[in-house]
């Protein structure tokens, strides 16, 4: 710049120099043949590029806004619901199964909380592989996962030790078979302490601890034929399997509850609990059973079966005035707390023969013929009948069990000696139609509806179906069948002034909140008058009467109980031969039913031995009378029943 130049000239020179520099730079970037390298530095070029950028940004924003609107306005509800579903769970609340108690409130069955360890074998390899990949076990990470094969072997070899006797033995072979199967669900072990189950699943997350209610039967086999058992009835489903556990399952099981909540990392989000339905525990059933009596009677029945060589033995004890079942025992009753399969292999049974099995009662049923004859005024206890050794009815000849000519038996003696011929002579006086009415009043052919499953109604032919020989069988206890409970109920009616009360087993049912559910009153049927009932009971004291000469002796003097008057009846009924389909001459049902004390009845005891080879005490003959003596003596002592005020009067069985 020249000295003295004006400011305007200086500015012009500067601008000229800058313009020349720019022109030269533009020329260098516009070398021929390299036009692709030319930059448009003009204002229009800059404007064009800015427009493109702005448009691109606007498009992106518009797309984002559209997507956002789609998510919020179109799919918002479904996505929100899906998200909520992923964090929302329904939690089930298990109801506790109700208790079963005896008449004094002692526990016969109750529920204990436990856990069972389960696995999903089909998905185990994948799960184990993922766990090993994400968290391998190293020296620095001793709690990490082993390779799948080693993980599996670790479970198989170490799980039994972790149980530490908390449950039944778990065999390695069983675990290996279960864990390597293709099943989607397998139970590995049940009845595990919840604390131990938690330790197991913490160590092996691939195993699952599920809550489990363990049914406890503190008395083992005692009363198991009545109480039954609770357990698996289908895959993943538990319920009553037999006995009262089955028949009262709906009341015992209660009602499961639930609630819904949102979870985050396995923890409930505060304030999200909703739709709450509390679990309602099952009802408590108090039975009429006396645990002490049930224990004793069950022991005696088992011993009688073994001593007599019988196929089985059963006994029922009823309260004479109320019809309540005090005890109901069968031999070879299974212990629900033991190894069931092993017990079945040993001959133990789930069944309750006292209500499920029907048999022909034999002479023990003659008491109905006696009651009908007395009630209808066809005879008196002291009437003397000339009883021949046999009798013909409609072409059927019936004999007594021993050969004899005409004998002068009193009506009392006919039954005290158990004469078939004398019984049918009296039945003829009653007549078929009237006799059929008495069978109905005594409940023959009718289930008692005691409340246990599989109860038999027994069988008696309708009057219209009777043939010529039917009336030659029914009055002496053949040609009909009944359960032991029904047979015992016949004698309960006579011990209760002629009123038969339907046997009952459940005293009360109470809900979890303490509300008692009313029980239906047992049905009452007047069978005979109080006077007739008293007369028949007194007549049947003859069965237990002894006599050194044998003339005035009944069929079961061994059933008598010292210090008490007793009344009862023996029975022997031919079984059906499975091959010939006719009555067998070697296989018998041996029965006994008795009342104690006879002068003021408290208990009625019914007994049945299936084809015994000896008496119930192992002695000669085939009699259940000794078992009645032992059970009756214990009951009278246990309940502090006063001795009879007087000895039973001597009865005349055979007129001299």
mmCIF file with all atom_site columns, C-alpha atoms in Angstrom, residues 311-461:
data_model
loop_
_atom_site.group_PDB
_atom_site.id
_atom_site.type_symbol
_atom_site.label_atom_id
_atom_site.label_alt_id
_atom_site.label_comp_id
_atom_site.label_asym_id
_atom_site.label_entity_id
_atom_site.label_seq_id
_atom_site.pdbx_PDB_ins_code
_atom_site.Cartn_x
_atom_site.Cartn_y
_atom_site.Cartn_z
_atom_site.occupancy
_atom_site.B_iso_or_equiv
_atom_site.pdbx_formal_charge
_atom_site.auth_seq_id
_atom_site.auth_comp_id
_atom_site.auth_asym_id
_atom_site.auth_atom_id
_atom_site.pdbx_PDB_model_num
ATOM 1   C CA . UNK A 1 311 ? -59.236 -115.212 55.023 1.00 0.00 ? 311 UNK A CA 1
ATOM 2   C CA . UNK A 1 312 ? -60.196 -112.000 56.792 1.00 0.00 ? 312 UNK A CA 1
ATOM 3   C CA . UNK A 1 313 ? -61.930 -110.716 59.906 1.00 0.00 ? 313 UNK A CA 1
ATOM 4   C CA . UNK A 1 314 ? -64.041 -107.631 60.621 1.00 0.00 ? 314 UNK A CA 1
ATOM 5   C CA . UNK A 1 315 ? -65.884 -106.083 63.558 1.00 0.00 ? 315 UNK A CA 1
ATOM 6   C CA . UNK A 1 316 ? -68.246 -103.148 64.095 1.00 0.00 ? 316 UNK A CA 1
ATOM 7   C CA . UNK A 1 317 ? -69.138 -101.504 67.393 1.00 0.00 ? 317 UNK A CA 1
ATOM 8   C CA . UNK A 1 318 ? -72.259 -99.314  67.544 1.00 0.00 ? 318 UNK A CA 1
ATOM 9   C CA . UNK A 1 319 ? -73.649 -97.195  70.342 1.00 0.00 ? 319 UNK A CA 1
ATOM 10  C CA . UNK A 1 320 ? -76.875 -99.025  71.168 1.00 0.00 ? 320 UNK A CA 1
ATOM 11  C CA . UNK A 1 321 ? -78.906 -95.849  71.738 1.00 0.00 ? 321 UNK A CA 1
ATOM 12  C CA . UNK A 1 322 ? -77.587 -93.536  69.014 1.00 0.00 ? 322 UNK A CA 1
ATOM 13  C CA . UNK A 1 323 ? -76.363 -95.834  66.251 1.00 0.00 ? 323 UNK A CA 1
ATOM 14  C CA . UNK A 1 324 ? -72.991 -94.039  66.243 1.00 0.00 ? 324 UNK A CA 1
ATOM 15  C CA . UNK A 1 325 ? -70.035 -96.057  65.013 1.00 0.00 ? 325 UNK A CA 1
ATOM 16  C CA . UNK A 1 326 ? -67.604 -96.373  67.933 1.00 0.00 ? 326 UNK A CA 1
ATOM 17  C CA . UNK A 1 327 ? -65.196 -98.628  66.055 1.00 0.00 ? 327 UNK A CA 1
ATOM 18  C CA . UNK A 1 328 ? -65.105 -100.315 62.675 1.00 0.00 ? 328 UNK A CA 1
ATOM 19  C CA . UNK A 1 329 ? -62.143 -102.588 62.078 1.00 0.00 ? 329 UNK A CA 1
ATOM 20  C CA . UNK A 1 330 ? -60.955 -104.928 59.373 1.00 0.00 ? 330 UNK A CA 1
ATOM 21  C CA . UNK A 1 331 ? -57.904 -107.149 59.319 1.00 0.00 ? 331 UNK A CA 1
ATOM 22  C CA . UNK A 1 332 ? -54.866 -106.354 57.168 1.00 0.00 ? 332 UNK A CA 1
ATOM 23  C CA . UNK A 1 333 ? -55.607 -102.644 57.066 1.00 0.00 ? 333 UNK A CA 1
ATOM 24  C CA . UNK A 1 334 ? -52.931 -100.741 55.184 1.00 0.00 ? 334 UNK A CA 1
ATOM 25  C CA . UNK A 1 335 ? -50.824 -98.046  56.860 1.00 0.00 ? 335 UNK A CA 1
ATOM 26  C CA . UNK A 1 336 ? -51.116 -94.867  54.749 1.00 0.00 ? 336 UNK A CA 1
ATOM 27  C CA . UNK A 1 337 ? -47.805 -93.600  56.162 1.00 0.00 ? 337 UNK A CA 1
ATOM 28  C CA . UNK A 1 338 ? -45.842 -96.626  54.987 1.00 0.00 ? 338 UNK A CA 1
ATOM 29  C CA . UNK A 1 339 ? -44.638 -98.043  51.688 1.00 0.00 ? 339 UNK A CA 1
ATOM 30  C CA . UNK A 1 340 ? -47.976 -98.790  50.035 1.00 0.00 ? 340 UNK A CA 1
ATOM 31  C CA . UNK A 1 341 ? -46.748 -101.112 47.315 1.00 0.00 ? 341 UNK A CA 1
ATOM 32  C CA . UNK A 1 342 ? -44.729 -103.154 49.775 1.00 0.00 ? 342 UNK A CA 1
ATOM 33  C CA . UNK A 1 343 ? -47.767 -103.509 52.037 1.00 0.00 ? 343 UNK A CA 1
ATOM 34  C CA . UNK A 1 344 ? -50.008 -104.507 49.132 1.00 0.00 ? 344 UNK A CA 1
ATOM 35  C CA . UNK A 1 345 ? -47.470 -107.169 48.241 1.00 0.00 ? 345 UNK A CA 1
ATOM 36  C CA . UNK A 1 346 ? -47.773 -108.401 51.841 1.00 0.00 ? 346 UNK A CA 1
ATOM 37  C CA . UNK A 1 347 ? -51.566 -108.706 51.558 1.00 0.00 ? 347 UNK A CA 1
ATOM 38  C CA . UNK A 1 348 ? -52.581 -105.417 53.172 1.00 0.00 ? 348 UNK A CA 1
ATOM 39  C CA . UNK A 1 349 ? -55.757 -103.815 51.845 1.00 0.00 ? 349 UNK A CA 1
ATOM 40  C CA . UNK A 1 350 ? -57.248 -100.374 51.271 1.00 0.00 ? 350 UNK A CA 1
ATOM 41  C CA . UNK A 1 351 ? -60.815 -101.646 51.473 1.00 0.00 ? 351 UNK A CA 1
ATOM 42  C CA . UNK A 1 352 ? -63.299 -101.390 54.311 1.00 0.00 ? 352 UNK A CA 1
ATOM 43  C CA . UNK A 1 353 ? -64.997 -104.780 54.237 1.00 0.00 ? 353 UNK A CA 1
ATOM 44  C CA . UNK A 1 354 ? -67.391 -103.780 57.031 1.00 0.00 ? 354 UNK A CA 1
ATOM 45  C CA . UNK A 1 355 ? -69.319 -101.582 54.590 1.00 0.00 ? 355 UNK A CA 1
ATOM 46  C CA . UNK A 1 356 ? -68.095 -102.685 51.144 1.00 0.00 ? 356 UNK A CA 1
ATOM 47  C CA . UNK A 1 357 ? -68.436 -106.471 51.324 1.00 0.00 ? 357 UNK A CA 1
ATOM 48  C CA . UNK A 1 358 ? -71.743 -108.321 51.388 1.00 0.00 ? 358 UNK A CA 1
ATOM 49  C CA . UNK A 1 359 ? -72.108 -111.848 52.736 1.00 0.00 ? 359 UNK A CA 1
ATOM 50  C CA . UNK A 1 360 ? -74.838 -114.218 53.783 1.00 0.00 ? 360 UNK A CA 1
ATOM 51  C CA . UNK A 1 361 ? -75.243 -113.813 57.549 1.00 0.00 ? 361 UNK A CA 1
ATOM 52  C CA . UNK A 1 362 ? -76.570 -117.250 58.409 1.00 0.00 ? 362 UNK A CA 1
ATOM 53  C CA . UNK A 1 363 ? -78.284 -117.896 61.743 1.00 0.00 ? 363 UNK A CA 1
ATOM 54  C CA . UNK A 1 364 ? -77.357 -114.494 63.171 1.00 0.00 ? 364 UNK A CA 1
ATOM 55  C CA . UNK A 1 365 ? -80.253 -113.186 61.036 1.00 0.00 ? 365 UNK A CA 1
ATOM 56  C CA . UNK A 1 366 ? -82.767 -115.455 62.823 1.00 0.00 ? 366 UNK A CA 1
ATOM 57  C CA . UNK A 1 367 ? -83.315 -112.662 65.294 1.00 0.00 ? 367 UNK A CA 1
ATOM 58  C CA . UNK A 1 368 ? -85.520 -110.977 62.661 1.00 0.00 ? 368 UNK A CA 1
ATOM 59  C CA . UNK A 1 369 ? -87.709 -114.068 62.460 1.00 0.00 ? 369 UNK A CA 1
ATOM 60  C CA . UNK A 1 370 ? -87.975 -114.093 66.248 1.00 0.00 ? 370 UNK A CA 1
ATOM 61  C CA . UNK A 1 371 ? -88.905 -110.398 66.363 1.00 0.00 ? 371 UNK A CA 1
ATOM 62  C CA . UNK A 1 372 ? -91.554 -110.822 63.658 1.00 0.00 ? 372 UNK A CA 1
ATOM 63  C CA . UNK A 1 373 ? -93.113 -113.838 65.388 1.00 0.00 ? 373 UNK A CA 1
ATOM 64  C CA . UNK A 1 374 ? -93.254 -112.119 68.787 1.00 0.00 ? 374 UNK A CA 1
ATOM 65  C CA . UNK A 1 375 ? -94.491 -108.777 67.375 1.00 0.00 ? 375 UNK A CA 1
ATOM 66  C CA . UNK A 1 376 ? -97.226 -110.515 65.368 1.00 0.00 ? 376 UNK A CA 1
ATOM 67  C CA . UNK A 1 377 ? -98.316 -112.519 68.408 1.00 0.00 ? 377 UNK A CA 1
ATOM 68  C CA . UNK A 1 378 ? -97.531 -115.846 66.747 1.00 0.00 ? 378 UNK A CA 1
ATOM 69  C CA . UNK A 1 379 ? -95.633 -117.243 69.736 1.00 0.00 ? 379 UNK A CA 1
ATOM 70  C CA . UNK A 1 380 ? -94.282 -116.521 73.217 1.00 0.00 ? 380 UNK A CA 1
ATOM 71  C CA . UNK A 1 381 ? -90.817 -117.166 74.648 1.00 0.00 ? 381 UNK A CA 1
ATOM 72  C CA . UNK A 1 382 ? -92.003 -120.115 76.697 1.00 0.00 ? 382 UNK A CA 1
ATOM 73  C CA . UNK A 1 383 ? -94.178 -121.839 74.107 1.00 0.00 ? 383 UNK A CA 1
ATOM 74  C CA . UNK A 1 384 ? -93.037 -125.408 73.579 1.00 0.00 ? 384 UNK A CA 1
ATOM 75  C CA . UNK A 1 385 ? -92.722 -126.507 69.971 1.00 0.00 ? 385 UNK A CA 1
ATOM 76  C CA . UNK A 1 386 ? -92.323 -130.084 68.824 1.00 0.00 ? 386 UNK A CA 1
ATOM 77  C CA . UNK A 1 387 ? -89.403 -129.640 66.451 1.00 0.00 ? 387 UNK A CA 1
ATOM 78  C CA . UNK A 1 388 ? -88.574 -132.512 64.083 1.00 0.00 ? 388 UNK A CA 1
ATOM 79  C CA . UNK A 1 389 ? -85.181 -133.073 62.540 1.00 0.00 ? 389 UNK A CA 1
ATOM 80  C CA . UNK A 1 390 ? -86.239 -131.663 59.162 1.00 0.00 ? 390 UNK A CA 1
ATOM 81  C CA . UNK A 1 391 ? -88.977 -129.683 57.460 1.00 0.00 ? 391 UNK A CA 1
ATOM 82  C CA . UNK A 1 392 ? -90.271 -129.481 53.890 1.00 0.00 ? 392 UNK A CA 1
ATOM 83  C CA . UNK A 1 393 ? -91.197 -126.113 52.377 1.00 0.00 ? 393 UNK A CA 1
ATOM 84  C CA . UNK A 1 394 ? -92.377 -125.941 48.777 1.00 0.00 ? 394 UNK A CA 1
ATOM 85  C CA . UNK A 1 395 ? -90.404 -129.034 47.898 1.00 0.00 ? 395 UNK A CA 1
ATOM 86  C CA . UNK A 1 396 ? -87.254 -127.926 49.720 1.00 0.00 ? 396 UNK A CA 1
ATOM 87  C CA . UNK A 1 397 ? -86.083 -130.020 52.694 1.00 0.00 ? 397 UNK A CA 1
ATOM 88  C CA . UNK A 1 398 ? -84.226 -128.176 55.441 1.00 0.00 ? 398 UNK A CA 1
ATOM 89  C CA . UNK A 1 399 ? -82.439 -129.903 58.338 1.00 0.00 ? 399 UNK A CA 1
ATOM 90  C CA . UNK A 1 400 ? -80.791 -128.749 61.515 1.00 0.00 ? 400 UNK A CA 1
ATOM 91  C CA . UNK A 1 401 ? -77.011 -128.764 61.791 1.00 0.00 ? 401 UNK A CA 1
ATOM 92  C CA . UNK A 1 402 ? -77.232 -131.881 63.979 1.00 0.00 ? 402 UNK A CA 1
ATOM 93  C CA . UNK A 1 403 ? -79.358 -134.983 63.597 1.00 0.00 ? 403 UNK A CA 1
ATOM 94  C CA . UNK A 1 404 ? -82.234 -135.393 66.005 1.00 0.00 ? 404 UNK A CA 1
ATOM 95  C CA . UNK A 1 405 ? -85.754 -136.659 66.243 1.00 0.00 ? 405 UNK A CA 1
ATOM 96  C CA . UNK A 1 406 ? -88.653 -134.587 67.532 1.00 0.00 ? 406 UNK A CA 1
ATOM 97  C CA . UNK A 1 407 ? -87.445 -132.325 70.363 1.00 0.00 ? 407 UNK A CA 1
ATOM 98  C CA . UNK A 1 408 ? -89.553 -130.189 72.702 1.00 0.00 ? 408 UNK A CA 1
ATOM 99  C CA . UNK A 1 409 ? -87.878 -126.809 72.252 1.00 0.00 ? 409 UNK A CA 1
ATOM 100 C CA . UNK A 1 410 ? -89.314 -123.642 73.696 1.00 0.00 ? 410 UNK A CA 1
ATOM 101 C CA . UNK A 1 411 ? -89.385 -120.659 71.351 1.00 0.00 ? 411 UNK A CA 1
ATOM 102 C CA . UNK A 1 412 ? -86.428 -119.378 73.369 1.00 0.00 ? 412 UNK A CA 1
ATOM 103 C CA . UNK A 1 413 ? -84.742 -122.749 72.889 1.00 0.00 ? 413 UNK A CA 1
ATOM 104 C CA . UNK A 1 414 ? -85.344 -122.730 69.119 1.00 0.00 ? 414 UNK A CA 1
ATOM 105 C CA . UNK A 1 415 ? -83.081 -119.701 68.859 1.00 0.00 ? 415 UNK A CA 1
ATOM 106 C CA . UNK A 1 416 ? -80.818 -120.594 71.784 1.00 0.00 ? 416 UNK A CA 1
ATOM 107 C CA . UNK A 1 417 ? -80.033 -123.906 70.043 1.00 0.00 ? 417 UNK A CA 1
ATOM 108 C CA . UNK A 1 418 ? -80.213 -122.268 66.579 1.00 0.00 ? 418 UNK A CA 1
ATOM 109 C CA . UNK A 1 419 ? -82.674 -124.735 65.123 1.00 0.00 ? 419 UNK A CA 1
ATOM 110 C CA . UNK A 1 420 ? -83.333 -124.118 61.448 1.00 0.00 ? 420 UNK A CA 1
ATOM 111 C CA . UNK A 1 421 ? -86.418 -126.319 61.550 1.00 0.00 ? 421 UNK A CA 1
ATOM 112 C CA . UNK A 1 422 ? -87.961 -124.555 64.566 1.00 0.00 ? 422 UNK A CA 1
ATOM 113 C CA . UNK A 1 423 ? -87.197 -121.141 63.032 1.00 0.00 ? 423 UNK A CA 1
ATOM 114 C CA . UNK A 1 424 ? -88.986 -122.049 59.795 1.00 0.00 ? 424 UNK A CA 1
ATOM 115 C CA . UNK A 1 425 ? -91.967 -123.384 61.762 1.00 0.00 ? 425 UNK A CA 1
ATOM 116 C CA . UNK A 1 426 ? -92.319 -119.943 63.340 1.00 0.00 ? 426 UNK A CA 1
ATOM 117 C CA . UNK A 1 427 ? -91.706 -118.169 60.016 1.00 0.00 ? 427 UNK A CA 1
ATOM 118 C CA . UNK A 1 428 ? -94.597 -120.070 58.476 1.00 0.00 ? 428 UNK A CA 1
ATOM 119 C CA . UNK A 1 429 ? -96.858 -118.619 61.143 1.00 0.00 ? 429 UNK A CA 1
ATOM 120 C CA . UNK A 1 430 ? -95.695 -115.095 60.233 1.00 0.00 ? 430 UNK A CA 1
ATOM 121 C CA . UNK A 1 431 ? -96.179 -115.655 56.504 1.00 0.00 ? 431 UNK A CA 1
ATOM 122 C CA . UNK A 1 432 ? -94.146 -114.567 53.505 1.00 0.00 ? 432 UNK A CA 1
ATOM 123 C CA . UNK A 1 433 ? -95.714 -111.145 52.964 1.00 0.00 ? 433 UNK A CA 1
ATOM 124 C CA . UNK A 1 434 ? -95.459 -110.058 56.593 1.00 0.00 ? 434 UNK A CA 1
ATOM 125 C CA . UNK A 1 435 ? -91.942 -111.441 56.900 1.00 0.00 ? 435 UNK A CA 1
ATOM 126 C CA . UNK A 1 436 ? -90.937 -109.421 53.840 1.00 0.00 ? 436 UNK A CA 1
ATOM 127 C CA . UNK A 1 437 ? -92.204 -106.286 55.598 1.00 0.00 ? 437 UNK A CA 1
ATOM 128 C CA . UNK A 1 438 ? -89.922 -106.952 58.571 1.00 0.00 ? 438 UNK A CA 1
ATOM 129 C CA . UNK A 1 439 ? -86.905 -107.408 56.332 1.00 0.00 ? 439 UNK A CA 1
ATOM 130 C CA . UNK A 1 440 ? -87.624 -103.966 54.951 1.00 0.00 ? 440 UNK A CA 1
ATOM 131 C CA . UNK A 1 441 ? -88.046 -102.428 58.414 1.00 0.00 ? 441 UNK A CA 1
ATOM 132 C CA . UNK A 1 442 ? -84.717 -103.861 59.514 1.00 0.00 ? 442 UNK A CA 1
ATOM 133 C CA . UNK A 1 443 ? -83.070 -102.225 56.481 1.00 0.00 ? 443 UNK A CA 1
ATOM 134 C CA . UNK A 1 444 ? -82.096 -105.371 54.600 1.00 0.00 ? 444 UNK A CA 1
ATOM 135 C CA . UNK A 1 445 ? -81.132 -104.588 51.010 1.00 0.00 ? 445 UNK A CA 1
ATOM 136 C CA . UNK A 1 446 ? -80.729 -100.888 51.818 1.00 0.00 ? 446 UNK A CA 1
ATOM 137 C CA . UNK A 1 447 ? -77.409 -99.042  52.085 1.00 0.00 ? 447 UNK A CA 1
ATOM 138 C CA . UNK A 1 448 ? -76.998 -97.183  55.362 1.00 0.00 ? 448 UNK A CA 1
ATOM 139 C CA . UNK A 1 449 ? -75.460 -94.141  53.599 1.00 0.00 ? 449 UNK A CA 1
ATOM 140 C CA . UNK A 1 450 ? -72.881 -93.927  56.327 1.00 0.00 ? 450 UNK A CA 1
ATOM 141 C CA . UNK A 1 451 ? -70.799 -91.489  54.284 1.00 0.00 ? 451 UNK A CA 1
ATOM 142 C CA . UNK A 1 452 ? -68.085 -93.847  53.061 1.00 0.00 ? 452 UNK A CA 1
ATOM 143 C CA . UNK A 1 453 ? -67.499 -94.743  49.403 1.00 0.00 ? 453 UNK A CA 1
ATOM 144 C CA . UNK A 1 454 ? -68.385 -98.070  47.788 1.00 0.00 ? 454 UNK A CA 1
ATOM 145 C CA . UNK A 1 455 ? -70.941 -99.045  50.427 1.00 0.00 ? 455 UNK A CA 1
ATOM 146 C CA . UNK A 1 456 ? -72.924 -102.108 49.484 1.00 0.00 ? 456 UNK A CA 1
ATOM 147 C CA . UNK A 1 457 ? -76.686 -102.271 49.844 1.00 0.00 ? 457 UNK A CA 1
ATOM 148 C CA . UNK A 1 458 ? -76.583 -106.029 50.154 1.00 0.00 ? 458 UNK A CA 1
ATOM 149 C CA . UNK A 1 459 ? -79.326 -108.067 48.532 1.00 0.00 ? 459 UNK A CA 1
ATOM 150 C CA . UNK A 1 460 ? -82.732 -109.446 49.311 1.00 0.00 ? 460 UNK A CA 1
ATOM 151 C CA . UNK A 1 461 ? -85.126 -110.538 46.558 1.00 0.00 ? 461 UNK A CA 1
#
